[in-house]
Coordinates of C-alpha atoms in Angstrom, one line a residue:
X9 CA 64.0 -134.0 65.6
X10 CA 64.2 -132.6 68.9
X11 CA 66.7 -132.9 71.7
X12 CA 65.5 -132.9 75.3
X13 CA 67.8 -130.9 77.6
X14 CA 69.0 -133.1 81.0
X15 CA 67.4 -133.0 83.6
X16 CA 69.4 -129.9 86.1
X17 CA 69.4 -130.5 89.7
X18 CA 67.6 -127.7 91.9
X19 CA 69.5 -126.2 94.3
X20 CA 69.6 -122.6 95.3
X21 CA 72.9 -122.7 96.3
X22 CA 74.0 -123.3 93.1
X23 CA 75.2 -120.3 91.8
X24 CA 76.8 -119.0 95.4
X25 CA 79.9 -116.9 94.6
X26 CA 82.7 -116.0 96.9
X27 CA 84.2 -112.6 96.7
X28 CA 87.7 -110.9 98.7
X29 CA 86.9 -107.8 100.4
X30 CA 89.0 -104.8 99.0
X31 CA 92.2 -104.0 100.7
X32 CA 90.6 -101.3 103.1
X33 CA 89.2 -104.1 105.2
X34 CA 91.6 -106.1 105.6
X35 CA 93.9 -106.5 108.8
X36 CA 97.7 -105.9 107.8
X37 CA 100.7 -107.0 109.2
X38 CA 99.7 -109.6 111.2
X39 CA 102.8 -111.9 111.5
X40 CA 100.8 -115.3 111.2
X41 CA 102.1 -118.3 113.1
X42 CA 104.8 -120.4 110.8
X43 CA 104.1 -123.5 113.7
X44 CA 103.9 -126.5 111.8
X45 CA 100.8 -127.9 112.9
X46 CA 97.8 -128.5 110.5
X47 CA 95.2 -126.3 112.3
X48 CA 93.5 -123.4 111.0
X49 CA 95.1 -121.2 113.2
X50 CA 92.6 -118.9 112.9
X51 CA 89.2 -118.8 115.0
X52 CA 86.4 -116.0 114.8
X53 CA 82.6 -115.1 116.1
X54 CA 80.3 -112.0 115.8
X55 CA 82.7 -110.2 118.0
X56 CA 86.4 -110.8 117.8
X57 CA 88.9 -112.2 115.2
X58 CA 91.5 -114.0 117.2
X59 CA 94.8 -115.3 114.6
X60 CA 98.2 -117.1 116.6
X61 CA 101.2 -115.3 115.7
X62 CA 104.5 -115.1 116.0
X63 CA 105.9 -114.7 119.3
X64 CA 109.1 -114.9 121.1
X65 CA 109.8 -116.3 124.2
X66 CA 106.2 -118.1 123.9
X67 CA 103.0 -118.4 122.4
X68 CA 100.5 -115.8 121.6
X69 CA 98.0 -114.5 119.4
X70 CA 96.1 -111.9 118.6
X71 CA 92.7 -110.3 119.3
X72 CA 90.4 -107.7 117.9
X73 CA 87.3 -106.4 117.0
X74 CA 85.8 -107.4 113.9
X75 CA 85.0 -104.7 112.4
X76 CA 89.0 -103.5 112.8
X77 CA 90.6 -103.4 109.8
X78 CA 93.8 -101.4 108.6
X79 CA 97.3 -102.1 109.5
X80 CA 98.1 -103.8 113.3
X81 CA 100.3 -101.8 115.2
X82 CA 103.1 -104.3 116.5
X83 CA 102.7 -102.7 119.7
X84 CA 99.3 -104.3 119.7
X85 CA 98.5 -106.1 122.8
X86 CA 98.1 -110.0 122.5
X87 CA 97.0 -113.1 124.8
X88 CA 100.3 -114.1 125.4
X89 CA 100.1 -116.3 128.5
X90 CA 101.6 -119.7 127.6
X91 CA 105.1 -120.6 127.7
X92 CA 105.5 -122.3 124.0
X93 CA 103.6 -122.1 120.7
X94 CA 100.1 -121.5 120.4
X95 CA 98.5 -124.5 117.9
X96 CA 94.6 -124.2 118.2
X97 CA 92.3 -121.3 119.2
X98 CA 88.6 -121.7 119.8
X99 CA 86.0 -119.2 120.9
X100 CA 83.3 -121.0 123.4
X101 CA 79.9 -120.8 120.9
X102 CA 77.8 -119.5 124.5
X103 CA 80.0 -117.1 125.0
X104 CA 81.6 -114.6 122.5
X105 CA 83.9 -113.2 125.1
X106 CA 85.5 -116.8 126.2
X107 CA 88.3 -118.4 123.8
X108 CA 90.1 -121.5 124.9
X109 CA 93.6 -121.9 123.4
X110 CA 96.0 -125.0 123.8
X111 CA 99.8 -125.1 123.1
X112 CA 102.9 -126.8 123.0
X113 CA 103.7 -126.4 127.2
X114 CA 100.7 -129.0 127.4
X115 CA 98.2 -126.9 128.9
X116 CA 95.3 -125.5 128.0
X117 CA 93.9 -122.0 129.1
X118 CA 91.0 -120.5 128.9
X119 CA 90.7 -116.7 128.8
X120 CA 87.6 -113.6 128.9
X121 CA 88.3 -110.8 126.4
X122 CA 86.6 -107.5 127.4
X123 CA 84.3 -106.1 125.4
X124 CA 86.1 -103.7 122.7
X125 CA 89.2 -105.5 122.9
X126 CA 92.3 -105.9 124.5
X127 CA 94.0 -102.6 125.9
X128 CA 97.2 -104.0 127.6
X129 CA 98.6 -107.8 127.0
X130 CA 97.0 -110.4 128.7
X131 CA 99.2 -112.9 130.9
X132 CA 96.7 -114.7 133.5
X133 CA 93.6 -117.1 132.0
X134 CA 90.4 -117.3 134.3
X135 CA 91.8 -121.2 134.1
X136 CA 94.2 -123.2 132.9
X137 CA 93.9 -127.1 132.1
X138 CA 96.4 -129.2 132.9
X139 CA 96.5 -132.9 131.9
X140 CA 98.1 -133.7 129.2
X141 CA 101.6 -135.0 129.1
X142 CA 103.0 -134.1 125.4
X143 CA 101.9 -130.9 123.4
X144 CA 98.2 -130.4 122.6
X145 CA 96.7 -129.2 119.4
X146 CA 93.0 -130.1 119.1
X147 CA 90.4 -128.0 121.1
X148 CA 86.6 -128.7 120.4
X149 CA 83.5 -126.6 123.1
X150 CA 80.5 -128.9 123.1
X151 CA 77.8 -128.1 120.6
X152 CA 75.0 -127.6 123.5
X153 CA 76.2 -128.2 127.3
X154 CA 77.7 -125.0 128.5
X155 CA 81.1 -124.9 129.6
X156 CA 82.2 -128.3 128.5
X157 CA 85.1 -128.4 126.6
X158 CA 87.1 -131.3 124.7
X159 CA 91.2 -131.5 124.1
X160 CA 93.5 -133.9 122.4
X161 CA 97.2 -134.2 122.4
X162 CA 100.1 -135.6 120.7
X163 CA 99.9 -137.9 123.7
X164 CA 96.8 -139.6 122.2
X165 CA 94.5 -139.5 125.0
X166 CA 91.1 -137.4 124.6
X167 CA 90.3 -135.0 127.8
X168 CA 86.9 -133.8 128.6
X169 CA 86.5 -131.1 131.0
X170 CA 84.3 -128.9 132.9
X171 CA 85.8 -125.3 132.4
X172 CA 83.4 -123.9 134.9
X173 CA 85.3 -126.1 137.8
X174 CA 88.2 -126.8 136.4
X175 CA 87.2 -130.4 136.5
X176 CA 88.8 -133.2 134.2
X177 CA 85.3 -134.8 133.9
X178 CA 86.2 -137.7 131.2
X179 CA 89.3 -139.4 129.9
X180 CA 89.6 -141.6 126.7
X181 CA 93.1 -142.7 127.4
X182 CA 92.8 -146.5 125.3
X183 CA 91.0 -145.4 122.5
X184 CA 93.8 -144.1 119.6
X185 CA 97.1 -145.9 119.1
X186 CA 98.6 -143.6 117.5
X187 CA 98.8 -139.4 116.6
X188 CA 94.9 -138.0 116.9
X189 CA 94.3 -135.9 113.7
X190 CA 90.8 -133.8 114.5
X191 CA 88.1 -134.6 117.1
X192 CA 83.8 -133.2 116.1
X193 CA 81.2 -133.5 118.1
X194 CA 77.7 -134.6 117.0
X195 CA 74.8 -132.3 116.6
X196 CA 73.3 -132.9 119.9
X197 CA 77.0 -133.5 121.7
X198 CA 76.1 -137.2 122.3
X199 CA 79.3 -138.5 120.5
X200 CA 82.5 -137.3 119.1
X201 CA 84.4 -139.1 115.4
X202 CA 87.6 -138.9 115.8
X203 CA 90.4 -139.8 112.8
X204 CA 93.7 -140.8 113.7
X205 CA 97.3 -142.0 112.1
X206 CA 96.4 -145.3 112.1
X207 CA 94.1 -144.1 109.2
X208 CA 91.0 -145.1 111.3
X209 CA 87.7 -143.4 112.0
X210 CA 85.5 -144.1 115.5
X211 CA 82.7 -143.1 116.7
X212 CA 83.2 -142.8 120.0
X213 CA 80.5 -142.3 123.4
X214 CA 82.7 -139.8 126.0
X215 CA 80.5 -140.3 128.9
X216 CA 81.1 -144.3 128.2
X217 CA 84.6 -144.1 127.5
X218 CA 83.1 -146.5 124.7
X219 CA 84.1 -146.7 121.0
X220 CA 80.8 -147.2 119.2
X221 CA 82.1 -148.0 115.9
X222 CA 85.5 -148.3 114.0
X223 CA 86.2 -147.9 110.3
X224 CA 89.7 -149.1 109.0
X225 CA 91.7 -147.1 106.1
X226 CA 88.8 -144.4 105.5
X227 CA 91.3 -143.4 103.8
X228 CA 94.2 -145.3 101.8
X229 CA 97.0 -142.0 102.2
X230 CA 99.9 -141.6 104.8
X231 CA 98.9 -137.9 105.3
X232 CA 97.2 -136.2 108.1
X233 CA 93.0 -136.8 107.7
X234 CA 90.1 -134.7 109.0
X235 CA 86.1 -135.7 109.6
X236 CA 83.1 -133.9 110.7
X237 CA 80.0 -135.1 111.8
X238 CA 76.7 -133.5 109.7
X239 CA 73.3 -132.8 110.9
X240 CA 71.7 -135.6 109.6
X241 CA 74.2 -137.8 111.3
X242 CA 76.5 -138.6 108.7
X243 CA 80.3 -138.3 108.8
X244 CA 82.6 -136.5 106.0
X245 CA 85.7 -137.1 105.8
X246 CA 89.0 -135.4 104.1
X247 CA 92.5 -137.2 103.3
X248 CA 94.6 -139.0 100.9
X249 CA 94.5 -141.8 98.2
X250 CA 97.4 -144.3 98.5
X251 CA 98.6 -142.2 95.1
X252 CA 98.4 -139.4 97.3
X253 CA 95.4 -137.8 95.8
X254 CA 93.2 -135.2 97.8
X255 CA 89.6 -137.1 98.3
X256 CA 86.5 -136.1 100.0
X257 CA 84.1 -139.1 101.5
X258 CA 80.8 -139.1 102.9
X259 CA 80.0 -142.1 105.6
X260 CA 76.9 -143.6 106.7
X261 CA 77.2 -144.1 110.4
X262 CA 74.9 -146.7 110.3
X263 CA 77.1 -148.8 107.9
X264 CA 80.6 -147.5 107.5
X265 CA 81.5 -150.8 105.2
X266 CA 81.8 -148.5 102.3
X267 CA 81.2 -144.7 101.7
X268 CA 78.7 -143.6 100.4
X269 CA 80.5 -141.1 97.8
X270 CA 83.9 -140.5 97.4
X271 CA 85.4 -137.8 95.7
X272 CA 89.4 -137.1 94.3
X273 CA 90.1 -133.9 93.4
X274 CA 93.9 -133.5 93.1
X275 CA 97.8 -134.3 93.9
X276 CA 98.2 -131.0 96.3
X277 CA 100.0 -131.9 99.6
X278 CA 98.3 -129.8 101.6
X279 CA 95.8 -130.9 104.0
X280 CA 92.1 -130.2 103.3
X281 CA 90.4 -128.9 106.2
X282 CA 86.9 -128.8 106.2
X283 CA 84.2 -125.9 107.3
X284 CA 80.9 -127.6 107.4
X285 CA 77.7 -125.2 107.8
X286 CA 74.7 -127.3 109.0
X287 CA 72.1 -124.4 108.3
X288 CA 73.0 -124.8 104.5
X289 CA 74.6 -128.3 105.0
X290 CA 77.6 -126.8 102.5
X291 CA 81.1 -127.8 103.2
X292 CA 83.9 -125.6 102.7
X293 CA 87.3 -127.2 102.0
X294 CA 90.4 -124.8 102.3
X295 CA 93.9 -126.5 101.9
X296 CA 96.9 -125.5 103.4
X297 CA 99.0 -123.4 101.1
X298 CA 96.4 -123.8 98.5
X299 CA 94.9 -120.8 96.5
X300 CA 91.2 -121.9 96.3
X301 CA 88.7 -122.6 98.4
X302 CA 86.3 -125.4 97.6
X303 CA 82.8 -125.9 98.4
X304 CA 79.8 -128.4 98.0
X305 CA 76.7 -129.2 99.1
X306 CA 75.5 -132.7 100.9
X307 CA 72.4 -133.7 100.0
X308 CA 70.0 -136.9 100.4
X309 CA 69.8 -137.3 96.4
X310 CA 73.1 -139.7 94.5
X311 CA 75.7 -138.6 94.2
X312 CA 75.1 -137.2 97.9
X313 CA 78.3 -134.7 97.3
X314 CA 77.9 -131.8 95.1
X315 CA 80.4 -129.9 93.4
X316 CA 79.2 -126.4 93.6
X317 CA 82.3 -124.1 92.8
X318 CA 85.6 -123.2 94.2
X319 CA 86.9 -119.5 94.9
X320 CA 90.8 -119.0 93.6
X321 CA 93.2 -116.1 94.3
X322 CA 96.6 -115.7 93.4
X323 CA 98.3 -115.8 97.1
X324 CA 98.1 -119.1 99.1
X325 CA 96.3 -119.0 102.6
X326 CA 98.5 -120.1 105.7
X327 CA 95.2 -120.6 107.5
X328 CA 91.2 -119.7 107.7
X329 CA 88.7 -118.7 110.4
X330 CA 85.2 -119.3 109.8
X331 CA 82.2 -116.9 111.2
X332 CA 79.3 -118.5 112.5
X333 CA 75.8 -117.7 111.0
X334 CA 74.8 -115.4 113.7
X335 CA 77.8 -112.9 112.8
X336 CA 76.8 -113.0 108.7
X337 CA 75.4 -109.7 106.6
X338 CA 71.6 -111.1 106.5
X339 CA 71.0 -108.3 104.1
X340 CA 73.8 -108.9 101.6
X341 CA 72.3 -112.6 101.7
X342 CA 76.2 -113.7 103.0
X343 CA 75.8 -117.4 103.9
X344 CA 79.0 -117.9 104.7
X345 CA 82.5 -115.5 105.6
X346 CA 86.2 -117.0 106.1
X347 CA 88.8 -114.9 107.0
X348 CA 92.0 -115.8 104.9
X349 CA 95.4 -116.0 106.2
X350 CA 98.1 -114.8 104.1
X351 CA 101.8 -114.5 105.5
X352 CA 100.8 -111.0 107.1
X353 CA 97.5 -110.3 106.4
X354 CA 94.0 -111.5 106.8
X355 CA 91.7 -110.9 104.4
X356 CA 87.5 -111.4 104.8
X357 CA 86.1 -113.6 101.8
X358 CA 82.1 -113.6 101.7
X359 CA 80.0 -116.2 100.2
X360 CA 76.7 -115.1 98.4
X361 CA 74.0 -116.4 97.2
X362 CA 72.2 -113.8 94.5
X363 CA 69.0 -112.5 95.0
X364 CA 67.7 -109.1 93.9
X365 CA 65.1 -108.5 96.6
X366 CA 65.8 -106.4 99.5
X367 CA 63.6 -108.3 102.1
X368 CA 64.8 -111.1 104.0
X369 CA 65.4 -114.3 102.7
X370 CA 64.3 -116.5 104.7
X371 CA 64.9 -119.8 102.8
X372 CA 68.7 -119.4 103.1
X373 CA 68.6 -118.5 106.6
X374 CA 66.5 -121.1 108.7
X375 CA 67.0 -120.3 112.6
X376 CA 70.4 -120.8 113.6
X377 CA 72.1 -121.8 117.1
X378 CA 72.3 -119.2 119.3
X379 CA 73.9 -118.5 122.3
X380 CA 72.2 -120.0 125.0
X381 CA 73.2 -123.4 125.8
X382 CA 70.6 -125.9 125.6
X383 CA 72.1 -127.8 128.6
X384 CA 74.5 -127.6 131.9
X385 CA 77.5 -129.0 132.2
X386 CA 76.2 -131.2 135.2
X387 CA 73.0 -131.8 133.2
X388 CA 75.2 -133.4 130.3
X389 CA 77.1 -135.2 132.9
X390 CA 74.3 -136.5 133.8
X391 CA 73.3 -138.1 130.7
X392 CA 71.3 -135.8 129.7
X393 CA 71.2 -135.1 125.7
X394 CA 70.1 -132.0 123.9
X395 CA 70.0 -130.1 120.6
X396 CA 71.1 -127.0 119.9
X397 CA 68.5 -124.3 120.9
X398 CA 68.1 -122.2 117.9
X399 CA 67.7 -118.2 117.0
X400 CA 66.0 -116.4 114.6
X401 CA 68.0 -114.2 112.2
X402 CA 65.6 -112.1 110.2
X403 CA 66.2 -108.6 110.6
X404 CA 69.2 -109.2 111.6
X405 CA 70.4 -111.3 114.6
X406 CA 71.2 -109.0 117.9
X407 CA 72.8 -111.2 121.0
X408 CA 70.8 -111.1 124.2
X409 CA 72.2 -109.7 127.3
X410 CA 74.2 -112.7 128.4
X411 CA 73.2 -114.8 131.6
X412 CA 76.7 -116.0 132.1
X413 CA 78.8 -112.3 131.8
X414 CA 80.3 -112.6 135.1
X415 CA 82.0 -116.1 135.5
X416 CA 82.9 -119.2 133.4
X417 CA 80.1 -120.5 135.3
X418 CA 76.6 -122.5 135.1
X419 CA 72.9 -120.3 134.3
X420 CA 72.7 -117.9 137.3
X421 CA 70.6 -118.0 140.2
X422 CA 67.7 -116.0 140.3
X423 CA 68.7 -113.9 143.4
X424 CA 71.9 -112.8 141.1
X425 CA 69.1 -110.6 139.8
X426 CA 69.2 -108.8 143.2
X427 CA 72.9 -109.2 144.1
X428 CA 73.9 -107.6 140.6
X429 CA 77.5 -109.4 141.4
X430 CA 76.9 -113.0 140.7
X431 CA 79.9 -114.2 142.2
X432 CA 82.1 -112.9 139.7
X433 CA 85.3 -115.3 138.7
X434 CA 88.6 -114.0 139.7
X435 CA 91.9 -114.3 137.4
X436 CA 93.0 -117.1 138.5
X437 CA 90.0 -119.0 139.9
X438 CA 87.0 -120.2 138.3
X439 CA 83.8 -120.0 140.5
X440 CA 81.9 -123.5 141.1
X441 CA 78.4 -124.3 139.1
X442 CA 75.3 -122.6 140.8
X443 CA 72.0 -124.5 141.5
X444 CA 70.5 -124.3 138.3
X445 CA 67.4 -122.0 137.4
X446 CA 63.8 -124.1 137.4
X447 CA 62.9 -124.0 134.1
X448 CA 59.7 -121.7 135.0
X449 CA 61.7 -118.7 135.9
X450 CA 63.8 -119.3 132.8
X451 CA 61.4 -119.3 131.2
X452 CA 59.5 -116.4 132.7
X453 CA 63.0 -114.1 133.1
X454 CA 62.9 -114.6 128.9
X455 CA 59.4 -113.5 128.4
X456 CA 60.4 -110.7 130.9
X457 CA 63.2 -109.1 128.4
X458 CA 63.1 -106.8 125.9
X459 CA 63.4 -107.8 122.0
X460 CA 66.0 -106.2 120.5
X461 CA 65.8 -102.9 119.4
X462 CA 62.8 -102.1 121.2
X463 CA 62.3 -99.6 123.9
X464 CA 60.9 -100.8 127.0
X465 CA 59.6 -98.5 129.9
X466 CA 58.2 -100.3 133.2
X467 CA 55.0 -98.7 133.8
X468 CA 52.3 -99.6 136.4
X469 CA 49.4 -101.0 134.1
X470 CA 52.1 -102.8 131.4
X471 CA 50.3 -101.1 129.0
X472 CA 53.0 -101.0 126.8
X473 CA 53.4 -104.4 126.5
X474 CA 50.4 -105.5 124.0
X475 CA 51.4 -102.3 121.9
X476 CA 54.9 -103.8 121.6
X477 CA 53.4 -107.4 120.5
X478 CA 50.8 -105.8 118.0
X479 CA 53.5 -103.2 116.6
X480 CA 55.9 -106.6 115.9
X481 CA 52.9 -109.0 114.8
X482 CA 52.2 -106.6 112.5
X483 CA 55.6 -106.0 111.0
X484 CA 55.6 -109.7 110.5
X485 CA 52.3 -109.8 108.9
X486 CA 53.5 -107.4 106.6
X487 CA 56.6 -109.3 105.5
X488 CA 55.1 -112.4 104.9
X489 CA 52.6 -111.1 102.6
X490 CA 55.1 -109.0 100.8
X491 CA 57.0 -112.3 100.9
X492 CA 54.0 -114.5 99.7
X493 CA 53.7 -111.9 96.5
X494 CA 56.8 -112.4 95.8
X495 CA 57.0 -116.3 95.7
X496 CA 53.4 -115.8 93.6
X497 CA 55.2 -113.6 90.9
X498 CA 58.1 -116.5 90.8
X499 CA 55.8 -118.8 90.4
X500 CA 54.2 -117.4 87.5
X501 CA 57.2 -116.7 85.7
X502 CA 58.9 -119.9 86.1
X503 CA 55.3 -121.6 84.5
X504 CA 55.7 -118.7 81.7
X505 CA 59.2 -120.0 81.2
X506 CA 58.4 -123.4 81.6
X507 CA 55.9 -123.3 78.4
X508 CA 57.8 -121.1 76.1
X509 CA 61.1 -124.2 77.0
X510 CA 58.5 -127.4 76.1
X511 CA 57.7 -125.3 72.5
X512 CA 60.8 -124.6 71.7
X513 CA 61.6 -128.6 72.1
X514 CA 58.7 -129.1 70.4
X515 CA 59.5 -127.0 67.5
X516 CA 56.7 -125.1 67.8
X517 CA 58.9 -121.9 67.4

């Protein structure tokens, strides 16, 4: 008699494993916010880790390279511009130098961080937002429209502004009842889901002022809930069963009667707050004071949510920041990297998927978002929707000389090519959207610069140009062959392995 083995779901993010960087790398003594607000208070890109600290007198928090590690002088100069408690940091995803931050005075600023750091404390934002009436503690950029950027606050209204005017563009003052928990845009930045006290989840249009949808009691639980909208359109959402158990639900936006999976996983009180990654479409889930970090991967097969693994440590985390894909170690085949608060330290955890080749793998990393926005501010006023436009990491992702280094601003006009100036922003003031590039010098001015880590000389004939092109088409030819001999030899094993499995069932050996 034979037994057949069960069938094993395919995924090859199955065996991802997450792993502390040793001490060395670590930042230490950083006196981590004790605010008691259930934010991350943590936010990081490809440049800058930014964590909100303990100030007097204030709010503040902290800012420095990413690559810094060792222990943080307290000397070491911080934003420090608001007059109460910092609760949410977020850096602006088209520009690595721009971080928004809102706190308990009700304002919200918005600040440029030179390049290398901060040498002496900063006091004065490039603009502050003022609006709200009670404390605010939810910040969320828009996915795709440059320079729009989203705030709730304890007062329960939902701001949308233009940072590059100043401009309070939308307000959803009707919408919530009661305390807003998180606010997530959609993939294309059409619509936000919001979660609230009143245990409710909407989908809501900004530009309308419209709630599109409503779900009652997504979840059953008193305590505070969180939800993110996926790629594919789908909502997940984090909270509490009415026996105050942790549970994770997925959502179909197109019928929210019932999830489509939900799943309990303990009797912690601290709140789950999810990381979602829409190259991978994994979601992280790190609790408050918890010592693990969950994570799982969505998918289109029942039961929808998999439970991949979870990474546990002996010290509790007080927060995380999340890197985006473009800042990952392409060549360690990282997928993911949070950056762990402790009580005074932070401490980078990578997620990994194993491979043993050395060239790049480009099934784990399809092209990403990148910098550039896909839309102006105006342009999304406008009704205009967009996705995300998106970059290629193999080799190694290297950012493009920004378009937008001197001012919060709109895409430059072409004559700022000549003028070199641009109409740079001053401290205070924020300079007005320009008349926006036709899309034929766009693109033309991106044909027109160099690729990364290639030498470019302007010569009469542009000669060099076609040797560039062949020199790179021929590095790519090369690695997809090397890459298509490598998926051959796979393929052959896993058909070796595949026969010598059916005789052993059949007891043939």
């Amino acid at each position: 008699m034979s037994f057949r083995r069960g069938v094993v779901r395919q995924s090859k993010f199955r065996h991802v494993f997450a792993q502390a960087w040793k001490a060395e790398h670590c930042l230490d003594d950083v006196r981590v916010s004790r605010v008691t607000w259930d934010g991350p208070l943590c936010a990081v890109n490809p440049k800058f880790i930014a964590v909100i600290i303990e100030a007097g007198g204030g709010g503040a928090f902290l800012v420095v390279p990413i690559g810094k590690s060792g222990r943080i002088d307290q000397s070491c100069p911080t934003v420090c511009g608001h007059a109460a408690p910092v609760l949410d940091i977020q850096w602006c995803p088209h520009d690595d130098n721009i971080i928004a931050s809102a706190s308990e005075d009700c304002t919200v600023k918005v600040w440029q961080i030179p390049d290398g750091g901060l040498t002496s404390p900063m006091t004065d934002p490039i603009v502050t937002l003022e609006g709200h009436s009670k404390r605010v503690g939810i910040l969320a950029w828009h996915p795709c429209a440059f320079n729009i950027l989203l705030t709730a606050g304890c007062d329960n209204v939902v701001f949308v502004w233009n940072v590059g005017t100043g401009e309070l563009v939308y307000q959803l003052a009707d919408a919530h009842p009661d305390l807003i928990y998180s606010v997530g845009w959609n993939k294309d930045g059409s619509a936000v889901c919001t979660v609230c006290k009143d245990k409710a989840l909407r989908i809501i249009d900004p530009r309308r002022g419209a709630v599109l949808k409503v779900r009652e009691k997504v979840h059953d639980g008193t305590r505070p809930m969180r939800a993110v909208f996926l790629a594919d359109g789908k909502i997940l959402t984090t909270g509490f069963s009415r026996m105050s158990e942790r549970q994770l639900a997925l959502w179909d936006t197109k019928d929210l009667s019932e999830p489509m999976a939900v799943q309990e996983m303990d009797t912690s009180n601290g709140v789950l707050l999810p990381f979602y990654d829409p190259d991978t479409n994994m979601v992280y889930l790190c609790g408050k004071g918890d010592c693990t970090i969950r994570y799982f991967e969505v998918t289109d097969e029942s039961p929808y949510v998999h439970f991949l693994s979870l990474y546990s440590s002996k010290e509790p985390q007080r927060g995380a920041g999340f890197l985006c894909k473009r800042g990952v170690d392409v060549n360690k085949c990282e997928i993911a990297r949070f950056y762990k608060l402790h009580e005074r330290k932070v401490e980078p955890i990578s997620m990994t998927v194993p491979r043993k080749s050395d060239l790049f793998q480009g099934d784990l990393y399809p092209d990403t978002a990148g910098l550039e926005p896909a839309l102006l501010a105006d342009e999304w006023i406008a009704g205009q929707d967009a996705a995300p436009l998106l970059v290629s990491l193999s080799g190694g992702y290297a950012a493009p000389p920004s378009k937008h280094r001197d001012t919060l601003r709109s895409k430059p006009k072409p004559s700022s090519q000549d003028s070199g100036a641009g109409g740079a922003a001053t401290a205070a003031t924020v300079a007005a959207a320009p008349t926006p590039m036709p899309t034929s010098a766009a693109k033309e001015m991106e044909e027109e610069t160099p690729q990364p880590r290639v030498t470019a000389r302007e010569t009469d004939g542009n000669t060099e140009r076609p040797r560039r092109e062949d020199e790179m088409l021929s590095e790519l030819l090369a690695e997809m062959k090397a890459l298509r001999a490598v998926v051959l030899a796979q393929n052959q094993r896993i058909e070796l392995l595949e026969r010598q499995l059916a005789r052993i069932e059949d007891g043939d050996v």
